[in-house]
PDB file of C-alpha atoms in Angstrom:
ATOM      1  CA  UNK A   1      -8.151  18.342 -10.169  1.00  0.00           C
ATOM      2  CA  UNK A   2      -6.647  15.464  -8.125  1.00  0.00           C
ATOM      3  CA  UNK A   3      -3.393  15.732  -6.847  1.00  0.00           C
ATOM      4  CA  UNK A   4      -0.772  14.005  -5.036  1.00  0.00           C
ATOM      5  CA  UNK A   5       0.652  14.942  -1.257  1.00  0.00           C
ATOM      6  CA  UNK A   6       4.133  15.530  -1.590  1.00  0.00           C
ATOM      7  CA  UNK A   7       6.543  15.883   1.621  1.00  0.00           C
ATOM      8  CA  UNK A   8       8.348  17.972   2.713  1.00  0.00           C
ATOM      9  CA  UNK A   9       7.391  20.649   1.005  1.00  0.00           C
ATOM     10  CA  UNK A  10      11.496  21.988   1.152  1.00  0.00           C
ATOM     11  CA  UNK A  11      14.285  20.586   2.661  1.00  0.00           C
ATOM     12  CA  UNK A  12      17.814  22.945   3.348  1.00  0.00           C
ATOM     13  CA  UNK A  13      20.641  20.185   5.057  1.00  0.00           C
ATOM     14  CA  UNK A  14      24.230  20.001   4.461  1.00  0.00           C
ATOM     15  CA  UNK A  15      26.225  17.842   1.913  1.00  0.00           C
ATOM     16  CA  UNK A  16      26.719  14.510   2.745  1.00  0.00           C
ATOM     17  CA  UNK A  17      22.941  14.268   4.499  1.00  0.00           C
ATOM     18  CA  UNK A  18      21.122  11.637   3.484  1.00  0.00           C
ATOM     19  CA  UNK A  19      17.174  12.735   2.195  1.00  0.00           C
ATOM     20  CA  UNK A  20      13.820  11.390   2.178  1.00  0.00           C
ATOM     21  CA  UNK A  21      10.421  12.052   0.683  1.00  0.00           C
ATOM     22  CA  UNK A  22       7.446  11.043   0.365  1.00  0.00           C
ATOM     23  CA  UNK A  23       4.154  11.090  -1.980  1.00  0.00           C
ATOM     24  CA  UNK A  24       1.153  10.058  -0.717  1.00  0.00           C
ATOM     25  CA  UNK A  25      -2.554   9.246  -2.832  1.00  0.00           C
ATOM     26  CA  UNK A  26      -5.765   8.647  -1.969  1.00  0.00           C
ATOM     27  CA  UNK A  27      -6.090   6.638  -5.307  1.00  0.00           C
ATOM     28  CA  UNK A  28      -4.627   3.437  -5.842  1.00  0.00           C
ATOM     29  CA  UNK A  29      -2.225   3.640  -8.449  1.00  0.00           C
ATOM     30  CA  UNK A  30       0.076   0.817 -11.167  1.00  0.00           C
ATOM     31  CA  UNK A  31       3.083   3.285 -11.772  1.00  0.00           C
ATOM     32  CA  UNK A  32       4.701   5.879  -9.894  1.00  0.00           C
ATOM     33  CA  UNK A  33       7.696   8.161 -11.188  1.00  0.00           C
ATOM     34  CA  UNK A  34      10.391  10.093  -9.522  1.00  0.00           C
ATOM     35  CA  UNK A  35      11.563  13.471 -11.605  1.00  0.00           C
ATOM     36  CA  UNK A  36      13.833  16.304 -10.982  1.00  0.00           C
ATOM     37  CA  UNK A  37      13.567  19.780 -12.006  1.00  0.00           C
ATOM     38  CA  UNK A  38      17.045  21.825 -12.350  1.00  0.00           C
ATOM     39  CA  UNK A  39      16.405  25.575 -11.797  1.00  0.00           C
ATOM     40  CA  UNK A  40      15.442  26.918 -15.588  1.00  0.00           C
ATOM     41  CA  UNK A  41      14.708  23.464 -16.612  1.00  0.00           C
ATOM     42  CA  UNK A  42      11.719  21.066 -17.867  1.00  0.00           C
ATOM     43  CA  UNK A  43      11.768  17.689 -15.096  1.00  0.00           C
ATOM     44  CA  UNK A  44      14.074  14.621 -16.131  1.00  0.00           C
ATOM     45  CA  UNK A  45      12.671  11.223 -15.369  1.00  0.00           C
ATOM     46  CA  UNK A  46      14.576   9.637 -12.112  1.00  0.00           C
ATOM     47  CA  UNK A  47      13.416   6.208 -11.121  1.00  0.00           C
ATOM     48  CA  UNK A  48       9.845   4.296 -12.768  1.00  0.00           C
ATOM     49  CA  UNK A  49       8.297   1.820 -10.151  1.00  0.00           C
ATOM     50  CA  UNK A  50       5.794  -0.509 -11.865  1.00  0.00           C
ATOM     51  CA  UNK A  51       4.550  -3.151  -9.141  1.00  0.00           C
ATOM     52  CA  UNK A  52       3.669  -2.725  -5.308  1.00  0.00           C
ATOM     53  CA  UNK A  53       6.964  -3.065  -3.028  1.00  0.00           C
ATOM     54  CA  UNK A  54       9.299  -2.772  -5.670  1.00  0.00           C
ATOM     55  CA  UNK A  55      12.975  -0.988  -4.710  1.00  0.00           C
ATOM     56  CA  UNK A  56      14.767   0.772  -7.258  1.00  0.00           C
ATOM     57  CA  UNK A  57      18.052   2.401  -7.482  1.00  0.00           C
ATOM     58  CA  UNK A  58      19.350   4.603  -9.744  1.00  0.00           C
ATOM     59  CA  UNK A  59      22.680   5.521  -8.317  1.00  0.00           C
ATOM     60  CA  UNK A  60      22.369   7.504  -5.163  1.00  0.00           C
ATOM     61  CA  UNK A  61      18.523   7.475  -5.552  1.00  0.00           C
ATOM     62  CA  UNK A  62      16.627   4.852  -3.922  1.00  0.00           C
ATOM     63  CA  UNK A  63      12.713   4.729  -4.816  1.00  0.00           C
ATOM     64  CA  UNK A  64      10.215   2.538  -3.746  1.00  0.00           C
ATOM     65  CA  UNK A  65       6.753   1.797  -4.540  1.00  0.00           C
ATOM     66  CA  UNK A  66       4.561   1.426  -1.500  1.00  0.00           C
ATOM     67  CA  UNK A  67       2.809  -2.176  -0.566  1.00  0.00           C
ATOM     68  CA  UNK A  68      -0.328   0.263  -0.355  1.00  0.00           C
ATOM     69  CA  UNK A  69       0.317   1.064  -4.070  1.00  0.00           C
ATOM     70  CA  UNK A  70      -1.193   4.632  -2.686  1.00  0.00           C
ATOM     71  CA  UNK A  71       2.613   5.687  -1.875  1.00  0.00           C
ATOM     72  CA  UNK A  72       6.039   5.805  -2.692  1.00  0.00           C
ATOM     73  CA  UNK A  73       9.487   7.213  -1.418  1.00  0.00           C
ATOM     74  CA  UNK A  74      12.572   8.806  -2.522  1.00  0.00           C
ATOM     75  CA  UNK A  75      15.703   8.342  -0.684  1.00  0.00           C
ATOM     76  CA  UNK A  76      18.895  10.226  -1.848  1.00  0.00           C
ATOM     77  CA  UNK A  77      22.201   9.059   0.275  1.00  0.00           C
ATOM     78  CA  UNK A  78      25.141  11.488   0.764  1.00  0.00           C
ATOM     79  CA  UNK A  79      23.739  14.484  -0.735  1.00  0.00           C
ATOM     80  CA  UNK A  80      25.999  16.605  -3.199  1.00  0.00           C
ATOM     81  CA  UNK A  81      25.228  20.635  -4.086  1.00  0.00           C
ATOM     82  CA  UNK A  82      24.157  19.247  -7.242  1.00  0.00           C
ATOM     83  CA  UNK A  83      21.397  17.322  -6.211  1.00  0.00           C
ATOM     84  CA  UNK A  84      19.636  20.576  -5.677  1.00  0.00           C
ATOM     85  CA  UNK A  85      16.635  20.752  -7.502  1.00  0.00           C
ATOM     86  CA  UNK A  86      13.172  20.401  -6.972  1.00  0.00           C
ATOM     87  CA  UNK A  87      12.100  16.796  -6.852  1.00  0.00           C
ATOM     88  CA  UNK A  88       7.996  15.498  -8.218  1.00  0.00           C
ATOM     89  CA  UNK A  89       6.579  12.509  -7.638  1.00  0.00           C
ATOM     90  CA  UNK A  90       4.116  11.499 -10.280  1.00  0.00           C
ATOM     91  CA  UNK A  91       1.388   8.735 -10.481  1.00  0.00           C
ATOM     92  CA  UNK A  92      -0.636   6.939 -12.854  1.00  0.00           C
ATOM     93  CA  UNK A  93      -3.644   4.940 -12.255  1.00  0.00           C
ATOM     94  CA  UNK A  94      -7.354   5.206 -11.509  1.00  0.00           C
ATOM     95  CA  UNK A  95     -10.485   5.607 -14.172  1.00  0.00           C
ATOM     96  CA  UNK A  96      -8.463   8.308 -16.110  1.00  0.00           C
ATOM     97  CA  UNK A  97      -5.036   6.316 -15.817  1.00  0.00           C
ATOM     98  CA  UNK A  98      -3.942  10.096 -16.079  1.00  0.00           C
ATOM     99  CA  UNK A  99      -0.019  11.049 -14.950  1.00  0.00           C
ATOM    100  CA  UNK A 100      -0.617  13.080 -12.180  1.00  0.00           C
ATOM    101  CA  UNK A 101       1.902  15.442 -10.730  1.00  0.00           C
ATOM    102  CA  UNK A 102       2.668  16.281  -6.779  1.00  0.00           C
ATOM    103  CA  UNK A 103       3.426  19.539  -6.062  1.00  0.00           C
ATOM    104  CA  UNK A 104       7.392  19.069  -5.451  1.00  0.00           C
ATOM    105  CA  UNK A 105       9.759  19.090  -2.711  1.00  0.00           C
ATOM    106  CA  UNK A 106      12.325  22.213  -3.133  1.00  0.00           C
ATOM    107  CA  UNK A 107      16.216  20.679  -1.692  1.00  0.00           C
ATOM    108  CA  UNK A 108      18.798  23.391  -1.029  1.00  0.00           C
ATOM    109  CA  UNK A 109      22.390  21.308  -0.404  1.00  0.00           C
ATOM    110  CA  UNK A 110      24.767  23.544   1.006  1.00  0.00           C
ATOM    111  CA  UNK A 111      28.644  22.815   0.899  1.00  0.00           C
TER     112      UNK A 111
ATOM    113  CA  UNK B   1      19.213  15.350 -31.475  1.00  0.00           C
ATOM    114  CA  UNK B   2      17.995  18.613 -30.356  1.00  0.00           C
ATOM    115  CA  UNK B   3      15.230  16.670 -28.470  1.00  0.00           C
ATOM    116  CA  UNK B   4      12.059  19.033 -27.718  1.00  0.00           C
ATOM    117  CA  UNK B   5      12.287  22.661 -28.160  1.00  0.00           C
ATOM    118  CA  UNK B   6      10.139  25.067 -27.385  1.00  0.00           C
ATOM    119  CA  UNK B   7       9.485  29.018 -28.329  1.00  0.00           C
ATOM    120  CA  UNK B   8       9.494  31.334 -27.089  1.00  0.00           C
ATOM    121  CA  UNK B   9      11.702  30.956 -23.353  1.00  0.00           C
ATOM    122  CA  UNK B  10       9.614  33.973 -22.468  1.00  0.00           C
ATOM    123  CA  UNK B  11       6.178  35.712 -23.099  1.00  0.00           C
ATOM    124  CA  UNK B  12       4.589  38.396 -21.981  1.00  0.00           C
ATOM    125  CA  UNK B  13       0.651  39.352 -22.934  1.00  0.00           C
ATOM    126  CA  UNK B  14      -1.845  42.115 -22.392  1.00  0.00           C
ATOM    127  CA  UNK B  15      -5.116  40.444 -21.726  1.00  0.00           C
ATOM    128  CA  UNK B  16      -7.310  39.148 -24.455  1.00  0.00           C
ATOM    129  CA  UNK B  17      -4.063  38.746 -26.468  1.00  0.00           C
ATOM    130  CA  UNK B  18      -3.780  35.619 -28.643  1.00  0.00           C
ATOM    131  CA  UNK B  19      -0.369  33.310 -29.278  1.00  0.00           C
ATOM    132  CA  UNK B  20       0.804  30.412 -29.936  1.00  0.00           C
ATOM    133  CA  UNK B  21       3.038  28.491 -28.066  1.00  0.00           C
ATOM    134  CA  UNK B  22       5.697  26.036 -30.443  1.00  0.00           C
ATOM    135  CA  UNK B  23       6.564  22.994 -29.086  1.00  0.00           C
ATOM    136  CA  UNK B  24       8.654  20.644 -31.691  1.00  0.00           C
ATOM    137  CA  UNK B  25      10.484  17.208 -30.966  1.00  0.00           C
ATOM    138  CA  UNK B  26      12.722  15.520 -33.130  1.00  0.00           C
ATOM    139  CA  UNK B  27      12.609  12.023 -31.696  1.00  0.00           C
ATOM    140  CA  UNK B  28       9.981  10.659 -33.877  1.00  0.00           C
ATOM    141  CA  UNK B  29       7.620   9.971 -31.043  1.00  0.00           C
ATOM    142  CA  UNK B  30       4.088   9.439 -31.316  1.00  0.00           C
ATOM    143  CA  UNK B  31       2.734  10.679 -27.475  1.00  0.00           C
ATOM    144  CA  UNK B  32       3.091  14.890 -27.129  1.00  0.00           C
ATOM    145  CA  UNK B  33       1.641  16.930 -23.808  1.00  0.00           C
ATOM    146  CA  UNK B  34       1.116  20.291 -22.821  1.00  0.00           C
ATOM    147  CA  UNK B  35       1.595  20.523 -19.126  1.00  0.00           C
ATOM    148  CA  UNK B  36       1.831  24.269 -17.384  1.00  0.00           C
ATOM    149  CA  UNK B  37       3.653  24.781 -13.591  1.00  0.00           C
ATOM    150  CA  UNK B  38       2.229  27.292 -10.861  1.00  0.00           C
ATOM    151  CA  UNK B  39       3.580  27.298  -7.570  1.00  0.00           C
ATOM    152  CA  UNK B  40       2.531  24.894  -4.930  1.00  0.00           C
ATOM    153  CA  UNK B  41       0.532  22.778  -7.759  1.00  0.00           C
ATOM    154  CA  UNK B  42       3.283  20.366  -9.666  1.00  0.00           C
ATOM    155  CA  UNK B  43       2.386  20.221 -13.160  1.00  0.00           C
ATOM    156  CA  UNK B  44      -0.919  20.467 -14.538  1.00  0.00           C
ATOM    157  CA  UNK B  45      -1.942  18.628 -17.894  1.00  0.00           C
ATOM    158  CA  UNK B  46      -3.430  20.696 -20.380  1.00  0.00           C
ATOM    159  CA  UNK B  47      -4.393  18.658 -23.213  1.00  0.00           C
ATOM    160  CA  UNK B  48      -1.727  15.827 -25.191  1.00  0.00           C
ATOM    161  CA  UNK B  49      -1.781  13.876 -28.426  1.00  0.00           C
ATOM    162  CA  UNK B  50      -1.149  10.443 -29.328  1.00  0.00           C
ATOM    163  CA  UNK B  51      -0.729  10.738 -33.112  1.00  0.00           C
ATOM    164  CA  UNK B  52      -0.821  12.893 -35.654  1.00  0.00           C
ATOM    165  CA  UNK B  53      -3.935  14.074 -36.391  1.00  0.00           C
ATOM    166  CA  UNK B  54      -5.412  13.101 -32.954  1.00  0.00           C
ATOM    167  CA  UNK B  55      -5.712  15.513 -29.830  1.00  0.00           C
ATOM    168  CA  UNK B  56      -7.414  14.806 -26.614  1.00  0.00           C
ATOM    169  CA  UNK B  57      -8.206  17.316 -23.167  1.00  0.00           C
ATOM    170  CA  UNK B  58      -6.315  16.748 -20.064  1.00  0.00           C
ATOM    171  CA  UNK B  59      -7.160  18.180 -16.627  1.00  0.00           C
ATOM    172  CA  UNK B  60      -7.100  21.800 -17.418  1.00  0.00           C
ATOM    173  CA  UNK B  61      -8.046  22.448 -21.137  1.00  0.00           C
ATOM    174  CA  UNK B  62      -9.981  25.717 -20.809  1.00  0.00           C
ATOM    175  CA  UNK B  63      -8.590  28.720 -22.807  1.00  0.00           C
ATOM    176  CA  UNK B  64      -6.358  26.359 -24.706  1.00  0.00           C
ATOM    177  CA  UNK B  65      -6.636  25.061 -28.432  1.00  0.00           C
ATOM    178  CA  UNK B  66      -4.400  22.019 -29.911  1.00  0.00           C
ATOM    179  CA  UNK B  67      -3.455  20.636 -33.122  1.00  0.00           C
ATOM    180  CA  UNK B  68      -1.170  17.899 -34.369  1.00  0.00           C
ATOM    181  CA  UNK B  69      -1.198  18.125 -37.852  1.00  0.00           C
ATOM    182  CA  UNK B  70       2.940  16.699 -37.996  1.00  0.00           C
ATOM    183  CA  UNK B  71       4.406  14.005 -35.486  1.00  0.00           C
ATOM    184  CA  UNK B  72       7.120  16.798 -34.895  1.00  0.00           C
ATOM    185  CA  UNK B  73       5.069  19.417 -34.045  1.00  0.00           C
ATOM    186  CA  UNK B  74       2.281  20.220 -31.212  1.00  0.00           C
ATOM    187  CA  UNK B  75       1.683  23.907 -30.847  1.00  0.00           C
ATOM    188  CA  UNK B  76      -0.650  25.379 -27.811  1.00  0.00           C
ATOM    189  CA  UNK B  77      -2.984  28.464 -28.791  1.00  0.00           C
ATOM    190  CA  UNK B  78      -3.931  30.791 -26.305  1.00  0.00           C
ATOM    191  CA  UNK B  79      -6.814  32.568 -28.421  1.00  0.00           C
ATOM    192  CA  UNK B  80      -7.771  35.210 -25.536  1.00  0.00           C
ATOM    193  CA  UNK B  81      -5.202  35.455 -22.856  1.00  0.00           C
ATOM    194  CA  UNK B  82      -6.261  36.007 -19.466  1.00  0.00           C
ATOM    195  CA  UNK B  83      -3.745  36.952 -15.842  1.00  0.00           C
ATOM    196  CA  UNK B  84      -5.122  33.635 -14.737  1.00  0.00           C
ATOM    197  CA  UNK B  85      -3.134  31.939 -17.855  1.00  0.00           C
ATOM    198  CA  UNK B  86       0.662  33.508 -16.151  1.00  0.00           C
ATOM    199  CA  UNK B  87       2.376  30.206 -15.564  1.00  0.00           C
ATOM    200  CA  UNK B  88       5.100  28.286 -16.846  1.00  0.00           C
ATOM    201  CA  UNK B  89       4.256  25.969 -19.719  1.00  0.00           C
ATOM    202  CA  UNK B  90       6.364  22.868 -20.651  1.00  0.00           C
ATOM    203  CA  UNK B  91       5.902  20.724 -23.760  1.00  0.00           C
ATOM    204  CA  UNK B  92       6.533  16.817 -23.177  1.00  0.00           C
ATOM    205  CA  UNK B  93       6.874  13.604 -25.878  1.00  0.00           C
ATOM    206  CA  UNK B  94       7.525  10.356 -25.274  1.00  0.00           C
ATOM    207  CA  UNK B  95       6.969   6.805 -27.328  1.00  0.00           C
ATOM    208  CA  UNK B  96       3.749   4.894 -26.876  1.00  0.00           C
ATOM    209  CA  UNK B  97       4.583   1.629 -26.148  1.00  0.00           C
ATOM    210  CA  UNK B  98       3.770   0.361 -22.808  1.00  0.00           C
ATOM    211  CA  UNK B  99       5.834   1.691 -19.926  1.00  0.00           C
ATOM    212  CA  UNK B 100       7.738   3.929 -22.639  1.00  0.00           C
ATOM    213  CA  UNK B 101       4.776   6.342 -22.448  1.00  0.00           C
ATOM    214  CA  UNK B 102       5.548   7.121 -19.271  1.00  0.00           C
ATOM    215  CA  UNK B 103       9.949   8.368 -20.162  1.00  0.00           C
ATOM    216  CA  UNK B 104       8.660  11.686 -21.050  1.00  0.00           C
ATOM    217  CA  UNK B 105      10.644  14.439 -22.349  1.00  0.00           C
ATOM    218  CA  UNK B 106      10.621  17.527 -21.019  1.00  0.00           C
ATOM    219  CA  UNK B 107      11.395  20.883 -23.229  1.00  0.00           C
ATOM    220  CA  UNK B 108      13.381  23.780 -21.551  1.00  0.00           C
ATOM    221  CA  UNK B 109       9.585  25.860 -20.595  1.00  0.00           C
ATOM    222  CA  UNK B 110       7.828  28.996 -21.488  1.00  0.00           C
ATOM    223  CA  UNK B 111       7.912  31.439 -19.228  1.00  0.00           C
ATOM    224  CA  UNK B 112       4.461  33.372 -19.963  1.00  0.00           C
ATOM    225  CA  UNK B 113       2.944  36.839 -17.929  1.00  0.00           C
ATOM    226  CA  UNK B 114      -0.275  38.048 -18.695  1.00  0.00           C
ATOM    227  CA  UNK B 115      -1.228  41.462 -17.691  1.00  0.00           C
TER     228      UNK B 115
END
């Protein structure tokens, strides 16, 4: 099935770094969500992006939906150790207007 | 609110075993999904539910069954398991309104080996 390119695949930088990712689609798509995935744990919706160059925030999470509408980012500013998760990027558009999952970008924060 | 469950946490199965996986929410929402997780694929829909009553297929349906015969409940039947089936499986629900559909809730996962 179609899925989304997610980057980095895992990221390992010390507190206080500030992070970046990045999905990228070969479909255009009208929504694109941001989840995180706590170690045990079913994903908890992050940030929902509903038109093309919108900028959201959500405390230390910055997401944006690309002018392309076939990508978006997530920025996290001064990493914490609990920000360590494993971070998806999900889409929705296309003939199905299916949510489709990336495959996730594993952050280790160390102290 | 307890939110969504799901039962078992963990699972394991001889092939051509059957189960059922429980998957209950108690947020009154109309919109329930199976999704399962494998490693280096994100999550994977299996099939989902709009209403009671009313079950559809999502991108990997095969060995699955579904029914929604309560707006609480949406269990997934594996009726012959297979090694291919070893994944993690997570129940989601969410309202059906618009952008709502799309603030899922996640239950805590099955964790389920087939040997």
């Amino acid at each position: 099935g179609q899925q989304l390119n997610q980057s980095p695949q895992s990221m390992f930088i010390q507190e206080g770094e500030d992070v970046s990712m990045n999905c990228t689609s070969s479909s255009i798509f009208n929504t694109w969500l941001w989840y995180k995935q706590d170690p045990g744990e079913g994903p908890v919706l992050l940030i929902a992006l509903y038109k093309a160059g919108e900028l959201t925030s959500n405390g230390r999470l910055t997401a944006q939906f690309g002018i392309t509408r076939k990508d978006s980012f997530l920025n996290i500013s001064a990493s914490i150790p609990s920000d360590v998760g494993i971070y998806f990027c999900a889409g929705r558009g296309g003939a199905t207007n299916k949510l489709i999952f990336g495959t996730g970008t594993l952050l280790a924060v160390q102290p | 609110n307890a939110g969504v469950t799901q039962t078992p946490k963990f699972q394991v199965l001889k092939t051509g075993q059957s189960m059922t996986l429980q998957c209950a929410q108690d947020m009154n929402h109309e919109y329930m999904s199976w999704y399962r997780q494998d490693p280096g694929m994100g999550l994977r829909l299996i099939h989902y539910s709009v209403g009671a009553g009313i079950t559809d297929q999502g991108e990997v349906p095969n060995g699955y069954n579904v029914s929604r015969s309560t707006t609480e409940d949406f269990p997934l039947r594996l009726l012959s398991a297979a090694p291919s089936q070893t994944s993690v499986y997570f129940c989601a629900s969410s309202r059906l309104a618009g952008f709502l559909t799309d603030t899922q809730y996640f239950g805590p996962g099955t964790r389920l080996t087939v040997l």
